[in-house]
Amino acid sequence: MKLYIKEKVFTWGDQFTVKDERGNDRYVVEGEVFSWGKKLHVYDMIGREVAFIKQEVWSFLPRYYVFCGDRQVAEIKKEFTFFFPKYRIDGLGWEINGSFMAHEYEITQSGRTIVSISKEWMTWGDSYELNITNPSDEIVALAVVLTIDCVMEAAATAASSS
């Protein structure tokens, strides 16, 4: 199953539309504009919140929590490295490998691919293709990918302001 994330370029705060392979809207992702730390809400098309992502504000390295319903399902941490970004997912037994700078990476569990992510180039705004192997992993995989995108966006913003 494939999902496509298309970031809206001119919006107040974060807003993404997630589409399926046929181009149908599948999820809406909205960020909170005035909050301490990044917060994203993922809604299905009838308006139910299916996932929530929250940044830990007082952390040396970026740390985010992923919730489905009232239950925390994962914690994503950026690890300390000198040259290339590296992330760790706690709580799911998932591992991340690939090139984050090129937006070409995959998330696996015991060698089995959960989701592969690739950036679509030559588009207005950031666009990503998620190829999710098992439909039961769809919401959590989407939330984890959105979290990694938040960390990379924050790092790019910090680098450009220094």
mmCIF file of C-alpha atoms in Angstrom:
data_model
loop_
_atom_site.group_PDB
_atom_site.id
_atom_site.type_symbol
_atom_site.label_atom_id
_atom_site.label_comp_id
_atom_site.label_asym_id
_atom_site.label_seq_id
_atom_site.Cartn_x
_atom_site.Cartn_y
_atom_site.Cartn_z
ATOM 1 C CA MET A 1 0.000 0.000 0.000
ATOM 2 C CA LYS A 2 1.286 3.462 -0.857
ATOM 3 C CA LEU A 3 0.611 6.780 0.819
ATOM 4 C CA TYR A 4 1.651 10.191 -0.451
ATOM 5 C CA ILE A 5 2.400 13.153 1.803
ATOM 6 C CA LYS A 6 2.137 16.552 0.187
ATOM 7 C CA GLU A 7 3.150 19.483 2.381
ATOM 8 C CA LYS A 8 1.137 22.614 1.746
ATOM 9 C CA VAL A 9 3.552 25.416 0.991
ATOM 10 C CA PHE A 10 1.713 28.544 2.129
ATOM 11 C CA THR A 11 -0.084 27.669 5.357
ATOM 12 C CA TRP A 12 -0.046 29.023 8.875
ATOM 13 C CA GLY A 13 1.537 26.195 10.845
ATOM 14 C CA ASP A 14 2.020 22.704 9.492
ATOM 15 C CA GLN A 15 -0.652 21.148 7.355
ATOM 16 C CA PHE A 16 -0.297 18.051 5.222
ATOM 17 C CA THR A 17 -2.708 16.039 3.159
ATOM 18 C CA VAL A 18 -1.988 12.327 2.922
ATOM 19 C CA LYS A 19 -3.377 10.591 -0.149
ATOM 20 C CA ASP A 20 -3.634 6.971 -1.188
ATOM 21 C CA GLU A 21 -2.495 5.369 -4.456
ATOM 22 C CA ARG A 22 -5.643 6.483 -6.278
ATOM 23 C CA GLY A 23 -5.219 10.123 -5.250
ATOM 24 C CA ASN A 24 -7.997 10.003 -2.645
ATOM 25 C CA ASP A 25 -7.530 11.933 0.589
ATOM 26 C CA ARG A 26 -6.717 9.478 3.375
ATOM 27 C CA TYR A 27 -5.505 11.601 6.318
ATOM 28 C CA VAL A 28 -5.080 15.243 7.286
ATOM 29 C CA VAL A 29 -2.134 16.237 9.472
ATOM 30 C CA GLU A 30 -2.312 19.526 11.339
ATOM 31 C CA GLY A 31 0.256 21.156 13.579
ATOM 32 C CA GLU A 32 -0.455 23.339 16.566
ATOM 33 C CA VAL A 33 0.693 26.873 15.837
ATOM 34 C CA PHE A 34 1.151 28.201 19.371
ATOM 35 C CA SER A 35 2.564 25.424 21.526
ATOM 36 C CA TRP A 36 5.739 24.589 23.396
ATOM 37 C CA GLY A 37 7.463 22.137 21.097
ATOM 38 C CA LYS A 38 6.117 20.627 17.924
ATOM 39 C CA LYS A 39 2.717 18.924 18.089
ATOM 40 C CA LEU A 40 1.022 17.194 15.169
ATOM 41 C CA HIS A 41 -2.456 15.683 15.022
ATOM 42 C CA VAL A 42 -3.301 13.044 12.409
ATOM 43 C CA TYR A 43 -6.994 12.814 11.509
ATOM 44 C CA ASP A 44 -8.842 10.356 9.310
ATOM 45 C CA MET A 45 -11.292 11.707 6.742
ATOM 46 C CA ILE A 46 -14.241 11.727 9.143
ATOM 47 C CA GLY A 47 -12.314 13.880 11.608
ATOM 48 C CA ARG A 48 -11.246 11.279 14.184
ATOM 49 C CA GLU A 49 -7.740 11.713 15.599
ATOM 50 C CA VAL A 50 -5.839 8.499 14.809
ATOM 51 C CA ALA A 51 -2.372 9.626 15.961
ATOM 52 C CA PHE A 52 -0.726 12.423 17.921
ATOM 53 C CA ILE A 53 2.952 13.413 17.878
ATOM 54 C CA LYS A 54 4.474 15.495 20.655
ATOM 55 C CA GLN A 55 8.001 16.864 21.010
ATOM 56 C CA GLU A 56 9.809 16.672 24.340
ATOM 57 C CA VAL A 57 10.797 20.303 24.834
ATOM 58 C CA TRP A 58 13.515 19.997 27.475
ATOM 59 C CA SER A 59 15.756 17.425 25.822
ATOM 60 C CA PHE A 60 19.387 17.794 24.693
ATOM 61 C CA LEU A 61 18.746 15.939 21.441
ATOM 62 C CA PRO A 62 15.348 15.921 19.694
ATOM 63 C CA ARG A 63 12.896 13.464 21.238
ATOM 64 C CA TYR A 64 9.317 12.857 20.129
ATOM 65 C CA TYR A 65 6.480 10.678 21.379
ATOM 66 C CA VAL A 66 3.905 9.003 19.136
ATOM 67 C CA PHE A 67 0.444 8.253 20.497
ATOM 68 C CA CYS A 68 -2.384 6.240 18.967
ATOM 69 C CA GLY A 69 -5.486 6.933 20.988
ATOM 70 C CA ASP A 70 -4.438 7.427 24.611
ATOM 71 C CA ARG A 71 -1.539 4.977 24.336
ATOM 72 C CA GLN A 72 2.079 5.929 23.650
ATOM 73 C CA VAL A 73 3.300 3.531 20.952
ATOM 74 C CA ALA A 74 6.758 4.890 20.186
ATOM 75 C CA GLU A 75 9.504 7.274 21.161
ATOM 76 C CA ILE A 76 11.750 8.622 18.405
ATOM 77 C CA LYS A 77 15.146 10.015 19.395
ATOM 78 C CA LYS A 78 17.828 11.641 17.324
ATOM 79 C CA GLU A 79 21.134 10.117 18.319
ATOM 80 C CA PHE A 80 24.372 12.032 18.734
ATOM 81 C CA THR A 81 26.497 11.707 15.581
ATOM 82 C CA PHE A 82 29.035 13.938 13.879
ATOM 83 C CA PHE A 83 28.339 13.557 10.175
ATOM 84 C CA PHE A 84 25.085 11.839 9.306
ATOM 85 C CA PRO A 85 21.781 11.938 11.197
ATOM 86 C CA LYS A 86 20.749 8.762 12.979
ATOM 87 C CA TYR A 87 17.452 8.039 14.701
ATOM 88 C CA ARG A 88 16.242 5.417 17.141
ATOM 89 C CA ILE A 89 12.675 4.180 17.554
ATOM 90 C CA ASP A 90 11.874 2.796 20.998
ATOM 91 C CA GLY A 91 8.741 0.814 21.746
ATOM 92 C CA LEU A 92 8.146 -0.904 18.403
ATOM 93 C CA GLY A 93 11.314 -2.893 17.735
ATOM 94 C CA TRP A 94 11.734 -0.960 14.467
ATOM 95 C CA GLU A 95 15.040 0.214 12.973
ATOM 96 C CA ILE A 96 15.716 3.028 10.513
ATOM 97 C CA ASN A 97 18.310 2.775 7.730
ATOM 98 C CA GLY A 98 19.141 4.823 4.670
ATOM 99 C CA SER A 99 19.971 8.347 3.631
ATOM 100 C CA PHE A 100 17.947 10.899 5.546
ATOM 101 C CA MET A 101 19.588 13.796 3.728
ATOM 102 C CA ALA A 102 18.351 12.408 0.395
ATOM 103 C CA HIS A 103 15.017 11.409 1.959
ATOM 104 C CA GLU A 104 15.535 7.811 0.876
ATOM 105 C CA TYR A 105 15.278 5.431 3.815
ATOM 106 C CA GLU A 106 13.358 2.472 5.191
ATOM 107 C CA ILE A 107 12.071 1.266 8.507
ATOM 108 C CA THR A 108 12.463 -2.436 9.247
ATOM 109 C CA GLN A 109 11.745 -4.955 11.961
ATOM 110 C CA SER A 110 13.948 -8.058 12.155
ATOM 111 C CA GLY A 111 14.949 -7.591 8.510
ATOM 112 C CA ARG A 112 11.329 -7.210 7.314
ATOM 113 C CA THR A 113 10.496 -3.880 5.655
ATOM 114 C CA ILE A 114 7.733 -1.976 7.438
ATOM 115 C CA VAL A 115 7.826 1.127 5.217
ATOM 116 C CA SER A 116 10.165 2.584 2.613
ATOM 117 C CA ILE A 117 10.221 6.346 2.154
ATOM 118 C CA SER A 118 11.331 8.333 -0.860
ATOM 119 C CA LYS A 119 11.120 12.017 -1.644
ATOM 120 C CA GLU A 120 9.557 13.063 -4.908
ATOM 121 C CA TRP A 121 11.709 15.710 -6.535
ATOM 122 C CA MET A 122 10.627 18.572 -8.806
ATOM 123 C CA THR A 123 7.392 19.234 -6.918
ATOM 124 C CA TRP A 124 6.040 22.410 -5.311
ATOM 125 C CA GLY A 125 6.509 21.803 -1.584
ATOM 126 C CA ASP A 126 7.833 18.615 -0.061
ATOM 127 C CA SER A 127 6.236 15.405 -1.349
ATOM 128 C CA TYR A 128 6.967 11.910 -0.072
ATOM 129 C CA GLU A 129 5.962 8.403 -1.096
ATOM 130 C CA LEU A 130 5.515 5.835 1.655
ATOM 131 C CA ASN A 131 5.361 2.218 0.598
ATOM 132 C CA ILE A 132 3.870 0.355 3.571
ATOM 133 C CA THR A 133 4.165 -3.426 3.472
ATOM 134 C CA ASN A 134 1.439 -4.364 5.976
ATOM 135 C CA PRO A 135 -1.782 -2.278 6.128
ATOM 136 C CA SER A 136 -2.003 -2.867 9.900
ATOM 137 C CA ASP A 137 1.178 -0.748 10.296
ATOM 138 C CA GLU A 138 -0.258 2.148 8.275
ATOM 139 C CA ILE A 139 -1.073 4.685 10.999
ATOM 140 C CA VAL A 140 1.987 4.054 13.180
ATOM 141 C CA ALA A 141 4.321 4.036 10.145
ATOM 142 C CA LEU A 142 2.826 7.318 8.931
ATOM 143 C CA ALA A 143 3.240 8.898 12.387
ATOM 144 C CA VAL A 144 6.875 7.741 12.674
ATOM 145 C CA VAL A 145 7.715 9.126 9.209
ATOM 146 C CA LEU A 146 6.048 12.439 10.076
ATOM 147 C CA THR A 147 8.088 12.569 13.283
ATOM 148 C CA ILE A 148 11.371 12.033 11.449
ATOM 149 C CA ASP A 149 10.355 14.778 9.009
ATOM 150 C CA CYS A 150 9.764 17.118 11.993
ATOM 151 C CA VAL A 151 13.253 16.428 13.362
ATOM 152 C CA MET A 152 14.887 17.001 9.960
ATOM 153 C CA GLU A 153 12.879 20.198 9.391
ATOM 154 C CA ALA A 154 13.908 21.547 12.812
ATOM 155 C CA ALA A 155 17.563 20.746 12.100
ATOM 156 C CA ALA A 156 17.389 22.488 8.702
ATOM 157 C CA THR A 157 15.760 25.559 10.272
ATOM 158 C CA ALA A 158 18.408 25.703 13.019
ATOM 159 C CA ALA A 159 21.229 25.342 10.472
ATOM 160 C CA SER A 160 19.866 28.108 8.250
ATOM 161 C CA SER A 161 19.463 30.534 11.169
ATOM 162 C CA SER A 162 23.044 30.127 12.397
#
